[in-house]
Tab-separated table of C-alpha atoms and ligand atoms in Angstrom:
chain	number	residue	atom	x	y	z
A	437	MET	CA	14.012	6.152	2.657
A	438	LYS	CA	10.905	8.263	3.046
A	439	ALA	CA	11.548	8.636	6.824
A	440	LEU	CA	9.445	11.268	8.503
A	441	ASN	CA	9.769	13.269	11.824
A	442	LEU	CA	6.255	13.795	12.733
A	443	LEU	CA	7.175	15.768	15.768
A	444	SER	CA	6.678	18.950	13.784
A	445	ILE	CA	3.235	17.946	12.856
A	446	VAL	CA	1.752	15.972	15.638
A	447	GLY	CA	3.957	16.684	18.894
A	448	VAL	CA	4.710	20.288	18.758
A	449	LEU	CA	1.180	21.217	17.938
A	450	ALA	CA	-0.352	19.108	20.674
A	451	LEU	CA	2.186	20.037	23.339
A	452	ALA	CA	1.912	23.800	22.401
A	453	GLY	CA	-2.033	23.204	22.668
A	454	CYS	CA	-2.276	24.880	19.433
A	455	ALA	CA	-5.021	22.489	18.219
A	456	ALA	CA	-7.035	19.562	19.537
A	457	PRO	CA	-4.689	16.885	19.847
A	458	GLN	CA	-7.036	14.347	18.137
A	459	ASN	CA	-7.392	16.498	15.130
A	460	ASP	CA	-3.610	16.608	14.738
A	461	ILE	CA	-3.311	12.651	14.716
A	462	LEU	CA	-6.167	12.520	12.217
A	463	THR	CA	-4.709	15.497	10.077
A	464	VAL	CA	-1.468	13.438	9.809
A	465	LEU	CA	-3.392	10.278	8.932
A	466	LYS	CA	-5.642	11.846	6.387
A	467	THR	CA	-2.449	13.289	4.616
A	468	ALA	CA	-0.824	9.958	4.582
A	469	ALA	CA	-4.018	8.363	3.114
A	470	ASP	CA	-4.594	11.110	0.407
A	471	GLU	CA	-0.973	10.891	-0.497
A	472	GLY	CA	-1.102	7.025	-0.635
A	473	THR	CA	2.035	6.699	1.587
A	474	PRO	CA	0.840	4.999	4.851
A	475	LEU	CA	2.638	5.092	7.936
A	476	TYR	CA	4.277	2.119	9.068
A	477	GLY	CA	3.349	0.700	12.664
A	478	HIS	CA	4.662	-2.164	14.623
A	479	GLN	CA	2.850	-3.696	17.787
A	480	ASP	CA	4.920	-3.521	20.994
A	481	ASP	CA	8.014	-2.283	18.880
A	482	LEU	CA	9.760	-0.525	21.951
A	483	MET	CA	8.528	-2.976	24.551
A	484	TYR	CA	10.660	-6.214	23.167
A	485	GLY	CA	11.935	-7.845	20.068
A	486	HIS	CA	13.507	-11.101	18.930
A	487	THR	CA	16.498	-11.003	21.420
A	488	TRP	CA	15.660	-8.384	24.060
A	489	ASN	CA	12.860	-7.467	26.450
A	490	ALA	CA	12.555	-4.058	28.075
A	491	THR	CA	10.481	-5.412	30.937
A	492	LYS	CA	12.740	-8.293	31.842
A	493	GLU	CA	15.841	-5.952	31.773
A	494	ASN	CA	13.913	-2.948	33.539
A	495	ASP	CA	15.213	-0.806	30.570
A	496	TYR	CA	13.458	2.584	30.085
A	497	SER	CA	15.778	3.830	27.355
A	498	PHE	CA	13.587	2.673	24.355
A	499	LYS	CA	16.415	2.686	22.224
A	500	ARG	CA	15.868	-0.820	20.916
A	501	SER	CA	13.566	-1.704	18.231
A	502	ASP	CA	13.666	-4.765	15.771
A	503	VAL	CA	12.530	-2.164	13.142
A	504	LEU	CA	15.143	0.269	13.824
A	505	ALA	CA	17.718	-2.627	13.825
A	506	THR	CA	16.685	-3.417	10.286
A	507	ALA	CA	15.160	-0.459	8.475
A	508	GLY	CA	17.221	2.254	10.193
A	509	ASP	CA	14.268	4.239	11.627
A	510	TYR	CA	11.457	3.576	14.154
A	511	PRO	CA	7.988	2.634	13.064
A	512	ALA	CA	5.975	5.951	12.746
A	513	VAL	CA	2.983	4.143	14.795
A	514	LEU	CA	3.711	2.335	17.813
A	515	GLY	CA	0.969	-0.255	18.817
A	516	LEU	CA	0.570	-1.055	22.615
A	517	GLU	CA	-1.755	-3.390	24.641
A	518	LEU	CA	-3.793	-2.862	27.912
A	519	GLY	CA	-4.965	-6.431	28.678
A	520	GLY	CA	-4.714	-6.944	32.431
A	521	ILE	CA	-5.172	-3.391	33.435
A	522	GLU	CA	-8.785	-4.237	34.367
A	523	LEU	CA	-7.353	-6.257	37.161
A	524	GLY	CA	-4.943	-3.993	38.245
A	525	ASN	CA	-2.107	-6.226	37.225
A	526	LYS	CA	1.591	-4.837	37.160
A	527	LEU	CA	2.138	-6.811	33.817
A	528	ASN	CA	0.024	-6.760	30.742
A	529	ILE	CA	-1.290	-9.976	28.959
A	530	ASP	CA	1.995	-10.110	27.078
A	531	GLY	CA	4.405	-9.682	30.123
A	532	ASN	CA	4.967	-5.885	29.706
A	533	ASP	CA	5.269	-3.816	32.978
A	534	PHE	CA	2.497	-1.009	32.731
A	535	ASP	CA	5.017	1.472	33.878
A	536	ILE	CA	7.192	0.638	30.859
A	537	ILE	CA	4.209	0.756	28.640
A	538	ARG	CA	3.343	4.243	29.883
A	539	ALA	CA	7.077	5.417	29.598
A	540	GLY	CA	7.445	3.808	26.109
A	541	ALA	CA	4.153	5.640	24.835
A	542	GLN	CA	5.375	8.985	26.157
A	543	LYS	CA	8.792	8.486	24.629
A	544	HIS	CA	7.343	7.481	21.103
A	545	TYR	CA	4.905	10.563	21.268
A	546	LYS	CA	8.006	12.916	22.125
A	547	ARG	CA	9.888	11.494	19.174
A	548	GLY	CA	6.861	12.689	17.045
A	549	GLY	CA	5.164	9.299	16.608
A	550	ILE	CA	1.759	8.184	16.869
A	551	VAL	CA	0.572	5.658	19.478
A	552	THR	CA	-2.211	3.302	19.196
A	553	ILE	CA	-3.659	1.153	22.178
A	554	SER	CA	-5.573	-2.160	21.950
A	555	TRP	CA	-7.339	-4.016	24.790
A	556	HIS	CA	-7.800	-7.676	25.212
A	557	PRO	CA	-9.603	-7.662	28.611
A	558	ARG	CA	-10.629	-10.942	30.273
A	559	ASN	CA	-14.152	-12.208	29.945
A	560	PRO	CA	-16.089	-10.170	32.585
A	561	LEU	CA	-18.747	-12.766	32.871
A	562	THR	CA	-16.967	-16.211	33.279
A	563	GLY	CA	-13.461	-14.773	34.509
A	564	GLY	CA	-11.821	-16.700	31.548
A	565	ASP	CA	-9.367	-15.113	29.228
A	566	THR	CA	-10.258	-12.659	26.266
A	567	TRP	CA	-10.628	-15.548	23.905
A	568	ASP	CA	-13.194	-17.534	26.267
A	569	VAL	CA	-16.379	-17.563	24.184
A	570	SER	CA	-18.221	-20.288	26.038
A	571	SER	CA	-20.968	-17.784	26.808
A	572	ASP	CA	-22.884	-15.466	24.564
A	573	LYS	CA	-23.993	-13.456	27.419
A	574	ALA	CA	-20.912	-11.798	28.381
A	575	VAL	CA	-21.595	-8.595	26.568
A	576	ALA	CA	-25.255	-8.529	27.736
A	577	SER	CA	-23.925	-8.980	31.465
A	578	ILE	CA	-21.975	-5.760	31.394
A	579	LEU	CA	-24.595	-3.395	29.950
A	580	PRO	CA	-26.752	-1.201	32.051
A	581	GLY	CA	-28.950	-3.619	34.165
A	582	GLY	CA	-26.544	-6.584	33.631
A	583	GLU	CA	-25.272	-8.506	36.401
A	584	LYS	CA	-21.694	-7.564	35.795
A	585	HIS	CA	-22.243	-3.932	34.902
A	586	GLU	CA	-20.959	-2.463	37.948
A	587	MET	CA	-17.932	-4.507	38.036
A	588	PHE	CA	-17.224	-3.748	34.311
A	589	MET	CA	-17.427	-0.160	35.028
A	590	GLY	CA	-14.741	-0.665	37.512
A	591	TRP	CA	-12.755	-2.268	34.617
A	592	LEU	CA	-13.333	0.608	32.498
A	593	ALA	CA	-12.287	2.799	35.426
A	594	SER	CA	-8.853	1.132	35.742
A	595	CYS	CA	-8.418	1.466	31.946
A	596	ALA	CA	-9.135	5.163	31.922
A	597	ASP	CA	-7.068	5.865	35.036
A	598	PHE	CA	-4.013	4.259	33.170
A	599	ILE	CA	-4.905	6.234	29.892
A	600	GLU	CA	-5.079	9.410	31.863
A	601	SER	CA	-1.747	8.695	33.407
A	602	ILE	CA	-0.169	8.521	30.031
A	603	GLY	CA	-1.243	12.014	29.194
A	604	ILE	CA	-0.886	11.924	25.449
A	605	PRO	CA	-3.227	11.854	22.447
A	606	PHE	CA	-3.508	8.242	21.045
A	607	ILE	CA	-5.507	6.135	18.797
A	608	PHE	CA	-7.852	3.674	20.752
A	609	ARG	CA	-9.060	0.577	19.404
A	610	PRO	CA	-11.157	-1.393	21.711
A	611	TRP	CA	-13.584	-4.380	20.855
A	612	HIS	CA	-11.688	-5.160	17.556
A	613	GLU	CA	-12.231	-8.047	15.096
A	614	HIS	CA	-15.596	-8.085	16.487
A	615	THR	CA	-16.801	-9.609	13.030
A	616	GLY	CA	-14.629	-12.852	13.989
A	617	ASP	CA	-15.572	-15.617	16.355
A	618	TRP	CA	-12.705	-15.541	18.879
A	619	PHE	CA	-13.384	-12.887	21.440
A	620	TRP	CA	-16.265	-12.566	23.895
A	621	TRP	CA	-17.257	-9.470	22.089
A	622	CYS	CA	-17.442	-11.004	18.650
A	623	ASP	CA	-20.287	-11.849	16.055
A	624	GLY	CA	-22.234	-14.713	17.615
A	625	MET	CA	-21.482	-13.730	21.230
A	626	CYS	CA	-23.686	-10.679	21.253
A	627	THR	CA	-26.298	-9.125	18.973
A	628	PRO	CA	-25.441	-6.014	16.791
A	629	GLU	CA	-27.377	-3.881	19.342
A	630	GLU	CA	-25.476	-5.315	22.331
A	631	TYR	CA	-22.136	-4.688	20.461
A	632	ASN	CA	-22.910	-1.083	19.613
A	633	ALA	CA	-24.210	-0.485	23.140
A	634	LEU	CA	-20.868	-1.704	24.427
A	635	TRP	CA	-18.901	0.536	22.190
A	636	ILE	CA	-21.219	3.591	22.897
A	637	MET	CA	-20.966	2.875	26.708
A	638	THR	CA	-17.176	2.744	26.430
A	639	TYR	CA	-17.087	5.925	24.324
A	640	LYS	CA	-19.198	7.858	26.546
A	641	TYR	CA	-17.565	6.816	29.871
A	642	PHE	CA	-14.197	7.930	28.519
A	643	THR	CA	-15.129	10.973	26.746
A	644	GLU	CA	-18.079	12.393	28.678
A	645	GLU	CA	-17.967	10.881	32.214
A	646	ARG	CA	-13.939	11.128	32.494
A	647	GLY	CA	-13.705	14.028	30.077
A	648	ILE	CA	-10.362	12.474	28.521
A	649	LYS	CA	-9.307	14.408	25.621
A	650	GLY	CA	-7.200	13.356	22.672
A	651	ILE	CA	-8.764	9.958	21.985
A	652	VAL	CA	-8.983	8.963	18.243
A	653	TRP	CA	-11.483	6.197	18.209
A	654	ALA	CA	-10.739	3.261	15.764
A	655	ILE	CA	-12.995	0.332	14.954
A	656	SER	CA	-11.415	-2.497	13.110
A	657	PRO	CA	-13.405	-5.616	11.946
A	658	ASN	CA	-11.832	-8.750	10.805
A	659	ILE	CA	-13.149	-9.617	7.361
A	660	MET	CA	-12.441	-10.806	4.086
A	661	GLU	CA	-14.769	-11.232	1.193
A	662	HIS	CA	-18.186	-9.894	0.728
A	663	SER	CA	-18.802	-9.232	4.442
A	664	ARG	CA	-19.382	-5.581	4.527
A	665	GLU	CA	-22.955	-6.774	5.527
A	666	VAL	CA	-21.757	-8.383	8.618
A	667	PHE	CA	-19.829	-5.187	9.835
A	668	GLU	CA	-22.409	-2.609	8.922
A	669	PRO	CA	-24.867	-3.431	11.678
A	670	ARG	CA	-22.044	-3.798	14.100
A	671	TYR	CA	-20.944	-0.201	13.554
A	672	PRO	CA	-22.011	2.097	16.472
A	673	GLY	CA	-22.390	5.262	14.352
A	674	ASP	CA	-20.478	8.056	12.918
A	675	GLU	CA	-20.464	10.124	16.023
A	676	TYR	CA	-18.471	7.534	17.905
A	677	VAL	CA	-15.847	6.525	15.504
A	678	ASP	CA	-12.819	8.312	13.837
A	679	ILE	CA	-11.069	5.487	12.104
A	680	VAL	CA	-12.556	2.754	10.242
A	681	GLY	CA	-9.959	0.065	9.650
A	682	LEU	CA	-9.443	-3.664	9.047
A	683	ASP	CA	-7.435	-6.586	10.693
A	684	LEU	CA	-6.245	-9.159	8.160
A	685	TYR	CA	-3.397	-11.715	8.224
A	686	GLU	CA	-1.930	-13.880	5.804
A	687	PHE	CA	-2.234	-17.668	6.559
A	688	LYS	CA	-0.781	-20.489	4.620
A	689	SER	CA	-2.603	-23.729	4.381
A	690	ALA	CA	-0.601	-27.123	4.519
A	691	ASP	CA	-1.125	-27.830	0.909
A	692	GLU	CA	-0.196	-24.337	-0.368
A	693	THR	CA	3.122	-22.975	-1.594
A	694	VAL	CA	4.426	-19.738	0.209
A	695	GLU	CA	3.900	-17.926	-3.174
A	696	ALA	CA	0.276	-19.167	-3.516
A	697	ALA	CA	-0.318	-18.173	0.130
A	698	SER	CA	0.767	-14.526	-0.501
A	699	GLU	CA	-0.816	-14.430	-3.853
A	700	ARG	CA	-4.307	-15.211	-1.918
A	701	TYR	CA	-3.521	-12.767	0.647
A	702	VAL	CA	-3.036	-9.981	-1.698
A	703	GLN	CA	-6.477	-10.810	-3.304
A	704	GLN	CA	-8.134	-10.974	0.008
A	705	MET	CA	-6.694	-7.686	1.084
A	706	ARG	CA	-7.496	-5.901	-2.170
A	707	VAL	CA	-11.209	-7.193	-1.637
A	708	GLY	CA	-11.408	-6.395	2.066
A	709	ILE	CA	-9.625	-2.906	1.735
A	710	ALA	CA	-11.961	-2.062	-1.255
A	711	GLU	CA	-15.012	-2.800	0.910
A	712	ILE	CA	-13.965	-1.286	4.108
A	713	SER	CA	-12.056	1.869	2.829
A	714	GLY	CA	-15.188	2.415	0.826
A	715	PHE	CA	-17.443	2.252	3.792
A	716	ALA	CA	-14.783	4.653	5.509
A	717	VAL	CA	-14.881	7.183	2.729
A	718	GLU	CA	-18.675	7.154	2.520
A	719	HIS	CA	-18.824	7.894	6.252
A	720	GLY	CA	-16.079	10.670	5.993
A	721	LYS	CA	-13.758	8.326	8.061
A	722	VAL	CA	-10.077	7.617	7.718
A	723	PHE	CA	-9.072	4.147	6.754
A	724	ALA	CA	-6.191	2.226	8.261
A	725	MET	CA	-5.053	-1.435	8.216
A	726	CYS	CA	-5.078	-1.611	11.912
A	727	GLU	CA	-3.469	-5.067	11.984
A	728	ALA	CA	-1.806	-7.016	9.172
A	729	GLY	CA	1.031	-9.509	8.751
A	730	TYR	CA	2.345	-12.851	8.148
A	731	GLU	CA	3.273	-14.768	11.264
A	732	GLY	CA	6.855	-16.066	10.814
A	733	LEU	CA	7.369	-14.340	7.601
A	734	HIS	CA	7.848	-17.356	5.651
A	735	ASP	CA	7.878	-15.283	2.452
A	736	PRO	CA	11.178	-13.525	2.184
A	737	ASN	CA	9.626	-10.989	-0.219
A	738	TRP	CA	6.506	-10.460	1.650
A	739	TRP	CA	6.901	-6.628	2.055
A	740	THR	CA	7.369	-5.655	-1.590
A	741	GLY	CA	5.663	-8.832	-2.932
A	742	ALA	CA	2.424	-9.058	-0.773
A	743	LEU	CA	1.974	-6.152	1.630
A	744	ALA	CA	2.844	-3.361	-0.956
A	745	PRO	CA	0.720	-4.575	-3.826
A	746	SER	CA	-2.340	-5.303	-1.308
A	747	LEU	CA	-2.203	-1.555	-0.277
A	748	GLU	CA	-1.463	0.122	-3.756
A	749	GLY	CA	-3.945	2.690	-4.860
A	750	PHE	CA	-6.052	2.703	-1.689
A	751	PRO	CA	-6.241	5.432	0.834
A	752	VAL	CA	-4.542	3.760	3.627
A	753	SER	CA	-3.403	6.057	6.478
A	754	TYR	CA	-1.254	3.389	8.396
A	755	VAL	CA	-0.446	-0.263	8.277
A	756	LEU	CA	0.709	-2.019	11.645
A	757	THR	CA	2.227	-5.404	11.571
A	758	TRP	CA	1.921	-7.347	14.823
A	759	ARG	CA	4.488	-8.157	17.703
A	760	ASN	CA	7.967	-9.837	17.544
A	761	SER	CA	7.589	-11.970	20.635
A	762	SER	CA	10.721	-12.530	22.675
A	763	SER	CA	9.047	-15.283	24.762
A	764	GLU	CA	10.374	-18.935	24.613
A	765	ILE	CA	6.761	-20.401	25.379
A	766	PRO	CA	4.784	-21.805	22.592
A	767	PRO	CA	2.610	-21.096	20.790
A	768	PHE	CA	3.397	-17.312	20.897
A	769	ASP	CA	7.082	-17.976	21.096
A	770	LYS	CA	9.986	-15.990	19.422
A	771	ASP	CA	10.696	-18.439	16.763
A	772	HIS	CA	7.108	-18.482	15.444
A	773	HIS	CA	5.280	-15.396	16.688
A	774	PHE	CA	6.784	-12.508	14.795
A	775	TYR	CA	5.652	-10.034	12.134
A	776	ALA	CA	8.662	-7.824	11.469
A	777	PRO	CA	12.155	-8.811	10.627
A	778	TRP	CA	15.181	-8.598	12.840
A	779	PRO	CA	18.846	-8.665	11.827
A	780	GLY	CA	19.386	-11.911	9.982
A	781	GLN	CA	15.596	-12.821	9.461
A	782	GLN	CA	15.059	-13.926	5.812
A	783	SER	CA	12.713	-10.935	4.760
A	784	GLU	CA	14.943	-8.429	6.156
A	785	ALA	CA	16.259	-7.204	2.891
A	786	ASP	CA	12.923	-7.048	1.337
A	787	PHE	CA	11.621	-5.041	4.402
A	788	LYS	CA	14.538	-2.527	3.824
A	789	ALA	CA	13.513	-2.370	0.275
A	790	TRP	CA	9.985	-1.650	1.118
A	791	CYS	CA	10.994	1.147	3.573
A	792	ASN	CA	13.203	2.770	0.909
A	793	SER	CA	10.630	2.403	-1.656
A	794	GLY	CA	9.013	5.961	-1.091
A	795	LYS	CA	5.597	4.103	-0.394
A	796	VAL	CA	5.735	4.122	3.343
A	797	LYS	CA	6.651	6.463	6.018
A	798	LEU	CA	8.692	5.651	9.200
A	799	LEU	CA	9.917	7.922	12.014
A	800	LYS	CA	13.367	9.291	11.774
A	801	ASN	CA	15.785	8.193	14.397
A	802	ILE	CA	16.814	11.201	16.049
B	2030	BMA	C1	-2.448	-11.847	19.955
B	2030	BMA	C2	-1.339	-12.570	20.177
B	2030	BMA	C3	-1.314	-13.181	21.901
B	2030	BMA	C4	-1.391	-11.582	22.515
B	2030	BMA	C5	-2.674	-10.922	22.078
B	2030	BMA	C6	-2.392	-9.546	22.724
B	2030	BMA	O1	-2.600	-11.676	18.681
B	2030	BMA	O2	-0.024	-11.931	19.824
B	2030	BMA	O3	0.004	-13.732	22.100
B	2030	BMA	O4	-1.471	-11.897	23.881
B	2030	BMA	O5	-2.511	-10.822	20.733
B	2030	BMA	O6	-1.544	-8.650	22.434
């Protein structure tokens, strides 16, 4: 297994203050991309898994991980989520206690891993959830001069307060999948100018107004074929972005076999990655698969048969698969909403084979 203790590269340098911490993350990512061996990431990996939940058990040990239980090592990248922080909630959108999120992020960082943070805030105009696309005025309403601007700056402040309290360098990935149509900041919900203004307002608030150091800024559209032209106008500019990535999932239609769906996914991935990694390289940015996966992992050979051939030959710095729900409540329940194997799941052997292939890096279990 090509397991890697990133501590010597990321943690020690950053802790000793030898270099700007965000540069350390970028150095590790650039090396991984150049070598063609991406880091593996998993959303909420230390928070819960198929049969356990740190928040429900008030467990601060962070010794459990479905990836550890199957591959023998932790994922190198830990994805965490802040939805709900804007309202001062105790639990995030997925039921994780923010104190456990903070402690889990710090633990992963101490182990030498990289943390990436997403944010699915509620709709600031309607009060609906993050998927409420009933108004195309939500983004406009929070920009300077808008009726919700002041309120939204309070949301940014709550988010920044929490980030400051973690106190580690990390990848921040707000306003993602903005070329889709399912979040209030997506294409169709705002103009490109409004989207870019939202990004820059967020960036300037965190980095200039609050002076938070160590944030690596990642933008990750959700696109498939021939859609670079959708993304390009919704790119705030090189000075506000460090990582240009892509979110892309496998979906199987009813009339398709599992094999055909995976084959189609590989094709879509290779087109999408070629376009967006091309854009990233042209702009001097690091490329990552910020989200990837197949809900339910119906293909037992998905890791070596679909994911690996999708990434082959591209400068991918990390690839993160989404969360393994521990919830009993549909539609995001434990029997359907998972993206990494657990002991006994049908893709476990193939996952291990991929982790042992030398084509991906994990974080050594020390
Ligand atoms: C989605 C689903 C939701 C979750 C959201 C934010 O893809 O997993 O259940 O609330 O991400 O993590």
